[in-house]
Amino acid sequence: MHQSPPRRSAPIPLPPYTPGRGMLATIKIVLFAVCLIPAVRLATALLGDNLGPNPIEELQKDLGFWTLTFLWITLAVTPLRQLTGQHWLVRLRRMLGLFAFFYGCLHFANWLGLDMGFDGELIVDDLTKRPFAILGFATLLLMVPLAATSSNRAIKWLGGKRWQALHRSVYAVAILGMVHYLWGVKKIALTTPLIFAALLAVLLGYRAWDRARRFTPAGRGEPPGGMPRVVPTVTVQPVRFMERPK
Amino acid sequence: MPLLIRRPSDIRPSEITSPEHFSRRRELIAALGLGLGAAGLALPRHALAAPAPAGVSPPTGFPPVARAAPGSPWFSDEAQTPKSAITSYGNFYEYGVDKADPGKYAPGLLKTRPWTVAVEGEVLKPRTFAIDDLLKLAPLEERIYRLRCVEGWSMVVPWVGYSLSALINKVEPTGNAKFIEFVTLADPAQMPGVRSPLLDWPYVEGLRLDEARHPLTLLGLGLYGEALPAQNGAPVRIVVPWKYGFKSVKSIVKIRFLREQPTSTWTRAAPSEYGFYSNVNPAVDHPRWSQKTERRLGEWRRRPTLPFNGYADQVASLYAGMDLKKNF
């Protein structure tokens, strides 16, 4: 279990909390069940004919919505843990990311099976001619290596640095998914996608800001003469790979 | 230009209930019941509620409608989309962007009476029609049309109305009239969606005058034998069955006859995606999706989309010699 290094200053008056083994397991089980709720509700609605007169289209929109929602939540973990000091949150990130992939797969499967009816000609047509469909497919393909290397074993096998470099492509996944969403709606229906875009801008903007802040000379620990040393409000935590088996 | 339109098989006038009898039907039935009672024939009560004969609409004040029957050019034996689906699923962005929004909000917000339609522009007899004038302008017919949305779904709707040409003839377009433009109401009090800055309001659409005069082009006033539900474009709309659904303007307040081709709302919003003609055409894809197939509401498998939505034999000649890939 990771031990927090001694802090110079508590950024936010929340006591750093580290759930015990049992507590963490309980949190994960509850989170797992919560993440499944949209899928269960959609499946029930589909079987009960409660998705309206065009259930396949409704399913496609809803599954896309949940894919991006889980992706955004996954991307919120790092800012949240840095801003609140609740570093244990990172231990939920893998599950959230895998749920984004899960909903993305359902979104794709619904398109392939229910919408296209596995009609090879129609599928090839869309995936070769229409950038909107190609973009969605590319987004899902980019998620595959991330999902495939989400295990502790994969982290160990790749090594932390390479694993981290690979998993930075989640930013590309988010941006491509966002463009796919924006592209998929008519101009009049842009409101919800634009809210997603604004949230993504915040999530990515935070990282840019955080990076810029850390790479100032002060952040590197070499304060220029005369200037007061800038103490980061949040200490960067070496907790990224703490799930590696001991 | 041969029009391959079968003439409607005439419904004998004797089969159509006269409006006078129709409006008095309850009295007549009551009188009948009293007469029978006086004669001592104790009929069970439900026997008095005779099934409505063909040509009689439910008691909504809506005029009687000649039903589309086999043999009529307006008849189709295709399964009609249930009314519940027609009234709960559609695009009417004046009421929101979700397909269910119009059905949720339009009935409570849209006031369809009084209602007038101003007809102006290149006509000899410009005129403002009250909705009751329009209901009486020509005999109402039921017409079972396919409706194909540009998004790739479709339905089969038993509309009620008459050919728009009946109205066009009344106002006598001048020789300069080449196009016709329809304008939807845009009242923020009745249509909260028009507050959205994402589309230009009011909603406008246009047709070439010969398209507008084509017998298939319907001035729609009802569906399923009753007045148009608010969410389907009450009280008066256009239905152009061989074009994508967005060409069929809802809740019309103005019709203008023009010399020049008007710019439609969607053409202005996305010129590369929505052309002026927007004829249903499986050979011309939307930039973002194929138009080769469609999903009929209520069906799981896609079905092939037909050129001109299956009305090619009647309307293809309107576009003789035109490159429909360019004029999409």
XYZ file of C-alpha atoms in Angstrom:
574
model
C 0.000 0.000 0.000
C 1.244 3.385 -0.952
C 2.306 5.740 1.784
C 1.712 9.418 1.256
C 4.916 11.406 1.442
C 5.015 14.064 4.101
C 3.204 17.166 2.914
C 4.318 20.687 3.315
C 0.856 22.041 3.063
C -2.533 20.419 2.727
C -4.024 21.842 -0.474
C -7.644 21.243 0.459
C -8.716 20.497 3.997
C -9.726 16.945 3.243
C -7.773 14.415 5.209
C -5.973 12.045 2.860
C -7.895 8.838 3.014
C -6.792 5.408 2.064
C -9.441 2.738 2.123
C -8.440 -0.558 3.533
C -8.433 -3.701 1.448
C -11.976 -4.673 2.409
C -13.331 -1.185 2.052
C -11.803 -0.773 -1.394
C -13.282 -4.097 -2.503
C -16.703 -2.961 -1.315
C -16.382 0.382 -3.102
C -15.386 -1.415 -6.288
C -18.325 -3.789 -6.128
C -20.749 -0.930 -5.614
C -19.148 1.073 -8.423
C -19.315 -1.947 -10.726
C -23.034 -2.304 -10.071
C -23.619 1.425 -10.626
C -21.725 1.352 -13.922
C -23.921 -1.506 -15.102
C -27.173 0.365 -14.451
C -27.383 2.051 -17.889
C -26.785 -1.274 -19.653
C -29.379 -3.071 -17.564
C -31.918 -0.304 -18.043
C -31.384 -0.225 -21.809
C -31.622 -4.011 -22.057
C -34.841 -4.032 -20.029
C -36.295 -1.212 -22.136
C -35.340 -2.989 -25.354
C -36.909 -6.274 -24.303
C -39.973 -4.513 -22.909
C -40.406 -2.446 -26.106
C -39.979 0.780 -24.156
C -37.443 2.509 -26.375
C -40.006 4.250 -28.569
C -40.947 3.599 -32.185
C -37.315 3.378 -33.376
C -35.579 1.342 -30.660
C -32.379 0.644 -32.605
C -31.692 4.320 -33.186
C -32.488 5.130 -29.559
C -30.165 2.376 -28.375
C -27.391 3.629 -30.637
C -27.652 7.182 -29.312
C -27.857 6.066 -25.686
C -24.906 3.684 -25.944
C -22.794 6.392 -27.555
C -23.781 8.786 -24.789
C -22.707 6.332 -22.093
C -19.433 5.532 -23.838
C -18.393 9.161 -23.751
C -19.809 9.688 -20.267
C -17.654 6.886 -18.836
C -14.658 8.108 -20.788
C -15.092 11.596 -19.355
C -15.478 10.201 -15.817
C -12.293 8.201 -16.330
C -10.504 11.368 -17.425
C -11.814 13.183 -14.364
C -10.064 10.814 -11.953
C -6.628 12.395 -12.174
C -7.767 16.013 -11.719
C -10.054 14.941 -8.908
C -7.401 13.095 -6.995
C -4.892 15.886 -7.440
C -7.311 18.594 -6.418
C -8.739 16.753 -3.441
C -5.734 14.760 -2.347
C -7.865 11.626 -2.482
C -5.264 9.626 -4.313
C -6.964 6.306 -3.776
C -9.468 7.353 -6.447
C -6.954 6.246 -9.029
C -7.657 2.692 -8.023
C -11.135 3.032 -9.555
C -9.851 4.388 -12.846
C -9.232 1.062 -14.561
C -12.802 -0.104 -13.996
C -14.221 3.192 -15.275
C -12.070 3.041 -18.391
C -13.077 -0.549 -19.048
C -16.735 0.412 -18.745
C -16.206 3.139 -21.352
C -14.795 0.417 -23.610
C -17.691 -1.893 -22.725
C -20.296 0.693 -23.741
C -18.281 1.520 -26.863
C -18.361 -2.164 -27.831
C -22.131 -2.304 -27.302
C -22.500 0.881 -29.380
C -20.508 -0.782 -32.177
C -22.308 -4.130 -31.829
C -25.700 -2.426 -32.017
C -24.654 -0.663 -35.210
C -23.179 -3.815 -36.716
C -25.918 -6.239 -35.771
C -29.216 -4.514 -35.165
C -28.757 -1.452 -37.360
C -26.785 -2.852 -40.313
C -28.141 -6.376 -39.827
C -24.607 -7.730 -40.470
C -25.050 -6.676 -44.098
C -21.449 -6.781 -45.351
C -22.092 -4.450 -48.255
C -23.645 -1.737 -46.096
C -20.946 -2.070 -43.456
C -18.068 -1.859 -45.936
C -19.811 1.053 -47.613
C -19.955 3.031 -44.364
C -16.470 2.093 -43.203
C -14.829 3.048 -46.468
C -16.793 6.087 -47.621
C -18.101 7.936 -44.627
C -15.630 9.769 -42.396
C -18.213 9.996 -39.649
C -18.507 6.213 -39.382
C -14.771 5.680 -39.936
C -14.026 8.057 -37.095
C -16.268 6.159 -34.709
C -14.692 2.872 -35.697
C -11.174 4.292 -35.333
C -12.057 5.553 -31.870
C -13.114 2.094 -30.787
C -10.016 0.490 -32.359
C -7.796 2.912 -30.430
C -9.476 1.811 -27.226
C -8.621 -1.838 -27.825
C -4.906 -1.664 -26.877
C -5.790 0.345 -23.788
C -8.338 -2.202 -22.639
C -5.987 -5.048 -23.520
C -3.171 -3.612 -21.399
C -5.261 -2.706 -18.406
C -4.193 -5.660 -16.274
C -1.493 -5.529 -13.649
C 0.392 -8.112 -15.623
C 0.371 -5.912 -18.715
C 1.666 -2.971 -16.698
C 4.486 -5.102 -15.375
C 5.249 -6.534 -18.797
C 5.340 -3.130 -20.499
C 6.993 -1.301 -17.674
C 5.515 1.805 -16.144
C 6.936 4.353 -18.555
C 5.931 2.569 -21.727
C 2.543 1.696 -20.255
C 1.962 5.302 -19.417
C 3.040 6.479 -22.850
C 0.623 4.034 -24.456
C -2.217 5.042 -22.202
C -1.752 8.708 -23.020
C -3.565 7.831 -26.260
C -6.739 8.015 -24.198
C -6.607 11.741 -24.986
C -6.759 10.932 -28.715
C -9.620 8.522 -28.035
C -11.553 11.246 -26.232
C -10.953 13.842 -28.942
C -11.886 11.456 -31.766
C -14.985 10.310 -29.887
C -15.940 13.930 -29.358
C -15.591 14.773 -33.055
C -17.598 11.662 -33.931
C -20.382 12.849 -31.636
C -20.354 16.435 -32.926
C -20.341 15.183 -36.486
C -23.207 12.803 -35.894
C -25.833 15.353 -34.942
C -27.673 17.986 -36.908
C -26.798 21.592 -36.246
C -29.967 22.145 -34.247
C -29.104 19.289 -31.862
C -25.628 20.557 -30.978
C -26.416 21.587 -27.405
C -25.635 18.309 -25.639
C -22.511 17.571 -27.689
C -21.261 21.089 -26.988
C -21.666 20.481 -23.256
C -19.551 17.352 -23.667
C -16.999 19.362 -25.613
C -16.839 22.009 -22.882
C -16.300 19.342 -20.225
C -13.565 17.752 -22.319
C -11.924 21.142 -22.714
C -11.867 21.462 -18.929
C -10.472 17.951 -18.454
C -7.714 18.410 -21.022
C -7.148 22.045 -20.137
C -6.493 21.082 -16.535
C -3.738 18.757 -17.665
C -2.148 21.393 -19.834
C -2.297 23.886 -16.992
C -0.922 21.350 -14.517
C 1.924 20.469 -16.847
C 2.826 24.065 -17.534
C 2.794 24.781 -13.848
C 5.046 21.876 -12.989
C 7.543 22.658 -15.668
C 8.157 26.227 -14.612
C 11.676 26.690 -13.284
C 10.144 27.057 -9.852
C 8.342 23.791 -10.224
C 11.609 22.110 -11.098
C 13.046 23.325 -7.871
C 15.393 25.931 -9.337
C 13.865 29.210 -8.362
C 15.348 32.092 -10.276
C 17.249 34.444 -8.048
C 15.104 36.633 -5.899
C 11.792 34.996 -6.791
C 9.960 33.160 -4.106
C 9.804 29.475 -4.630
C 6.398 28.377 -5.969
C 5.163 25.501 -3.952
C 2.745 23.341 -5.931
C -0.543 23.222 -4.158
C -0.720 19.530 -4.866
C 2.268 17.301 -4.601
C 2.664 15.027 -7.566
C 2.053 11.551 -6.377
C 4.075 8.556 -7.440
C 0.995 6.379 -7.230
C 0.366 5.640 -10.870
C 1.450 2.054 -10.792
C 0.659 1.182 -7.285
C -1.596 -1.603 -8.420
C 1.411 -3.513 -9.557
C 1.511 -6.736 -7.550
C 4.088 -6.698 -4.817
C -45.651 14.621 -70.076
C -47.741 11.554 -69.320
C -48.976 11.471 -65.771
C -49.382 7.893 -64.798
C -51.924 8.614 -62.179
C -54.952 6.456 -61.967
C -58.068 8.436 -61.461
C -59.621 7.968 -58.061
C -62.361 5.417 -58.171
C -65.308 7.547 -57.385
C -66.885 7.034 -54.080
C -70.551 7.370 -54.783
C -71.906 10.572 -53.280
C -74.576 8.450 -51.632
C -71.876 6.764 -49.572
C -70.663 10.006 -48.106
C -72.565 11.264 -45.144
C -73.593 14.820 -45.750
C -72.204 17.310 -43.240
C -75.745 18.183 -42.210
C -76.608 14.598 -41.393
C -73.208 14.106 -39.846
C -73.600 17.006 -37.442
C -77.062 15.788 -36.543
C -76.078 12.143 -36.194
C -76.670 11.988 -32.471
C -80.136 13.427 -32.804
C -80.853 11.014 -35.617
C -79.644 8.064 -33.616
C -81.577 9.222 -30.587
C -84.696 9.639 -32.681
C -84.163 6.174 -34.071
C -83.775 4.782 -30.575
C -86.915 6.515 -29.360
C -88.806 5.223 -32.332
C -87.649 1.716 -31.698
C -88.408 2.035 -28.023
C -91.894 3.274 -28.802
C -92.345 0.301 -31.072
C -91.587 -1.894 -28.111
C -88.425 -3.364 -29.626
C -86.137 -3.607 -26.634
C -82.804 -3.502 -28.385
C -79.703 -3.825 -26.267
C -78.144 -0.431 -25.795
C -74.967 -1.171 -27.687
C -76.978 -1.894 -30.814
C -77.683 1.817 -31.011
C -74.007 2.563 -31.346
C -73.823 1.523 -34.948
C -70.344 1.250 -36.447
C -69.426 4.395 -38.314
C -70.058 3.905 -42.027
C -67.165 4.518 -44.401
C -66.654 8.213 -44.934
C -67.546 9.300 -41.453
C -64.918 10.683 -39.166
C -65.079 10.558 -35.415
C -67.011 13.346 -33.706
C -64.305 15.999 -33.613
C -65.928 18.547 -35.866
C -63.581 17.410 -38.611
C -65.330 17.062 -41.956
C -66.080 13.642 -43.384
C -63.276 12.016 -45.285
C -63.437 9.751 -48.302
C -61.419 6.722 -47.258
C -58.709 5.367 -49.513
C -60.019 2.048 -50.748
C -58.455 -0.587 -52.996
C -58.599 0.736 -56.531
C -58.034 4.326 -55.475
C -54.665 5.807 -56.490
C -54.268 6.934 -52.917
C -54.657 3.454 -51.537
C -51.763 1.322 -50.410
C -51.868 -2.132 -48.937
C -48.633 -1.522 -47.082
C -48.997 -1.846 -43.337
C -49.819 1.579 -41.926
C -47.652 2.842 -39.113
C -49.685 2.844 -35.903
C -51.027 6.228 -34.933
C -49.234 5.977 -31.602
C -45.886 5.858 -33.437
C -46.795 8.626 -35.903
C -47.750 10.927 -33.036
C -44.869 10.098 -30.691
C -41.886 10.068 -33.049
C -40.744 12.777 -35.391
C -38.740 15.895 -36.004
C -40.502 19.170 -35.274
C -37.624 21.235 -33.952
C -39.930 24.048 -32.902
C -40.697 21.709 -29.979
C -37.255 20.330 -29.214
C -34.535 18.172 -30.680
C -35.643 14.831 -29.306
C -37.927 12.738 -31.487
C -40.364 12.451 -28.582
C -40.454 16.207 -27.828
C -43.135 17.215 -30.360
C -45.550 14.583 -29.045
C -44.863 15.699 -25.478
C -45.087 19.443 -25.899
C -46.928 20.436 -29.084
C -50.440 19.327 -28.030
C -50.370 21.564 -24.962
C -48.797 24.571 -26.650
C -49.953 24.894 -30.241
C -53.203 26.835 -30.697
C -54.632 25.773 -34.027
C -57.683 28.023 -33.938
C -58.001 30.707 -35.057
C -55.480 29.992 -37.799
C -54.887 31.699 -41.093
C -52.651 31.020 -44.057
C -51.591 34.080 -46.049
C -51.051 33.375 -49.732
C -49.057 36.093 -51.472
C -46.415 36.892 -54.043
C -46.753 36.198 -57.739
C -50.484 35.512 -57.734
C -53.421 37.339 -59.245
C -55.628 36.747 -56.241
C -53.633 36.976 -53.056
C -55.739 35.875 -50.162
C -55.648 34.900 -46.525
C -57.405 31.636 -45.870
C -58.916 30.813 -42.515
C -58.414 27.184 -41.558
C -62.152 26.539 -41.975
C -61.953 27.840 -45.546
C -59.151 25.406 -46.248
C -61.149 22.504 -44.809
C -63.917 23.320 -47.301
C -61.814 24.279 -50.319
C -61.906 20.789 -51.822
C -63.240 17.395 -50.745
C -61.035 15.756 -48.169
C -59.474 12.489 -49.228
C -57.505 9.912 -47.353
C -54.142 9.258 -48.964
C -51.847 6.539 -47.774
C -48.306 7.759 -48.415
C -44.884 6.506 -47.526
C -42.820 9.070 -45.622
C -39.042 8.724 -45.792
C -36.955 10.809 -43.401
C -33.524 11.916 -44.581
C -32.184 10.271 -41.408
C -33.022 6.811 -42.697
C -36.326 5.883 -41.099
C -39.723 5.727 -42.710
C -43.384 5.222 -42.039
C -46.679 4.782 -43.865
C -49.211 7.467 -43.026
C -52.902 7.693 -43.929
C -53.008 11.451 -44.436
C -56.165 13.459 -45.017
C -56.277 16.418 -47.357
C -56.381 17.258 -51.027
C -53.951 18.169 -53.780
C -52.221 21.464 -53.140
C -53.066 22.297 -56.765
C -56.645 22.988 -55.632
C -55.394 25.897 -53.558
C -52.910 27.024 -56.200
C -55.672 27.232 -58.789
C -57.774 29.405 -56.484
C -55.112 32.116 -56.198
C -54.077 32.013 -59.876
C -50.282 32.254 -60.037
C -48.932 34.781 -62.520
C -46.683 33.732 -65.381
C -43.725 34.870 -63.299
C -44.358 32.385 -60.521
C -41.728 29.646 -60.791
C -41.336 28.594 -57.182
C -43.418 28.345 -54.078
C -42.274 28.854 -50.511
C -43.945 27.617 -47.330
C -43.410 29.237 -43.961
C -44.059 27.601 -40.600
C -45.336 29.502 -37.593
C -42.512 30.747 -35.346
C -44.173 31.956 -32.170
C -41.885 31.520 -29.157
C -44.897 31.371 -26.850
C -46.294 28.376 -28.699
C -43.008 26.956 -29.955
C -40.234 27.088 -27.360
C -37.764 25.549 -29.801
C -37.604 28.698 -31.938
C -35.590 30.328 -29.168
C -32.682 28.135 -30.232
C -30.071 30.130 -32.119
C -28.840 26.991 -33.872
C -31.326 27.222 -36.743
C -32.908 30.161 -38.562
C -36.580 30.662 -37.838
C -39.204 30.587 -39.145
C -38.771 27.259 -40.879
C -39.079 27.696 -44.637
C -39.125 25.204 -47.462
C -39.754 25.475 -51.152
C -40.822 23.596 -54.238
C -40.692 24.272 -57.927
C -44.171 25.299 -59.024
C -44.612 22.172 -61.163
C -43.692 20.026 -58.167
C -46.192 21.902 -56.036
C -48.881 21.404 -58.675
C -48.251 17.693 -58.976
C -51.364 15.790 -57.841
C -49.332 13.822 -55.300
C -48.380 17.005 -53.435
C -50.862 17.132 -50.613
C -52.230 19.944 -48.529
C -52.487 17.891 -45.365
C -55.200 18.617 -42.844
C -55.547 15.329 -41.015
C -54.374 11.795 -40.467
C -56.129 8.587 -39.556
C -59.435 10.256 -40.424
C -59.063 13.023 -37.845
C -57.677 16.534 -37.689
C -53.882 16.679 -37.699
C -52.436 16.219 -34.216
C -50.422 19.268 -33.141
C -47.141 17.338 -33.255
C -47.731 16.345 -36.862
C -48.010 19.915 -38.077
C -51.536 20.993 -37.209
C -53.652 22.489 -38.490
C -52.314 22.506 -42.039
C -49.152 21.189 -43.641
C -47.641 20.038 -46.900
C -46.852 16.416 -47.705
C -44.529 15.708 -50.621
C -44.182 11.925 -50.500
C -41.323 11.539 -52.991
C -39.041 13.908 -51.103
C -37.310 13.557 -47.749
C -39.587 14.406 -44.870
C -38.086 17.794 -44.040
C -39.483 19.142 -47.326
C -42.995 18.534 -45.987
C -43.551 21.734 -44.040
C -45.665 21.681 -40.890
C -48.039 24.246 -39.326
C -48.002 26.608 -42.299
C -48.893 30.289 -41.880
C -47.673 31.648 -45.196
C -47.363 30.506 -48.789
C -45.436 32.717 -51.202
C -45.208 32.402 -54.982
C -41.769 33.444 -56.182
C -39.772 34.109 -59.336
C -36.545 32.831 -57.837
C -35.719 29.603 -56.063
C -36.028 30.146 -52.298
C -33.372 28.958 -49.859
C -34.702 26.317 -47.514
C -33.897 26.391 -43.821
C -31.812 23.222 -43.913
C -30.064 24.198 -47.111
C -28.969 27.391 -45.393
C -27.859 25.470 -42.290
C -25.910 22.770 -44.155
C -25.759 23.337 -47.918
C -23.607 20.275 -48.572
C -26.089 17.983 -46.862
C -29.558 19.227 -47.762
C -30.236 20.358 -51.304
C -33.249 22.182 -52.670
C -34.687 19.117 -54.379
C -34.018 16.477 -51.719
C -35.807 13.798 -53.684
C -35.595 10.402 -52.015
C -32.715 8.816 -53.882
C -30.866 5.648 -52.839
C -28.116 6.475 -55.342
C -27.144 9.741 -53.671
C -25.832 9.294 -50.153
C -26.005 11.820 -47.393
C -22.408 12.882 -46.642
C -22.584 11.125 -43.293
C -24.619 8.042 -44.074
C -25.914 5.860 -46.858
C -29.387 6.399 -48.263
C -29.555 2.945 -49.848
C -31.726 1.517 -47.112
C -34.187 2.661 -44.504
C -35.819 1.339 -41.377
C -39.585 1.292 -41.459
C -40.813 2.044 -37.949
C -41.891 -1.217 -36.389
C -39.486 -3.325 -38.432
C -36.123 -4.700 -37.354
C -34.548 -5.278 -40.737
C -33.673 -2.426 -43.024
C -35.428 -2.358 -46.358
C -34.150 -0.943 -49.626
C -34.994 2.693 -50.286
C -36.795 3.211 -53.583
C -36.021 6.022 -56.051
C -38.453 8.881 -55.418
C -39.664 6.851 -52.456
C -41.484 4.486 -54.787
C -43.299 7.248 -56.696
C -40.864 7.321 -59.629
C -43.487 6.317 -62.191
C -45.465 9.398 -61.263
C -42.810 12.029 -60.655
C -39.554 11.023 -62.376
C -40.617 12.932 -65.505
C -40.492 16.187 -63.516
C -36.729 15.794 -63.460
C -36.099 14.579 -67.006
C -32.637 15.567 -68.143
C -31.498 16.748 -64.735
C -28.400 15.433 -62.999
C -29.909 14.326 -59.718
C -26.482 13.879 -58.143
C -25.844 17.578 -58.618
C -29.422 18.600 -57.922
C -29.653 16.546 -54.759
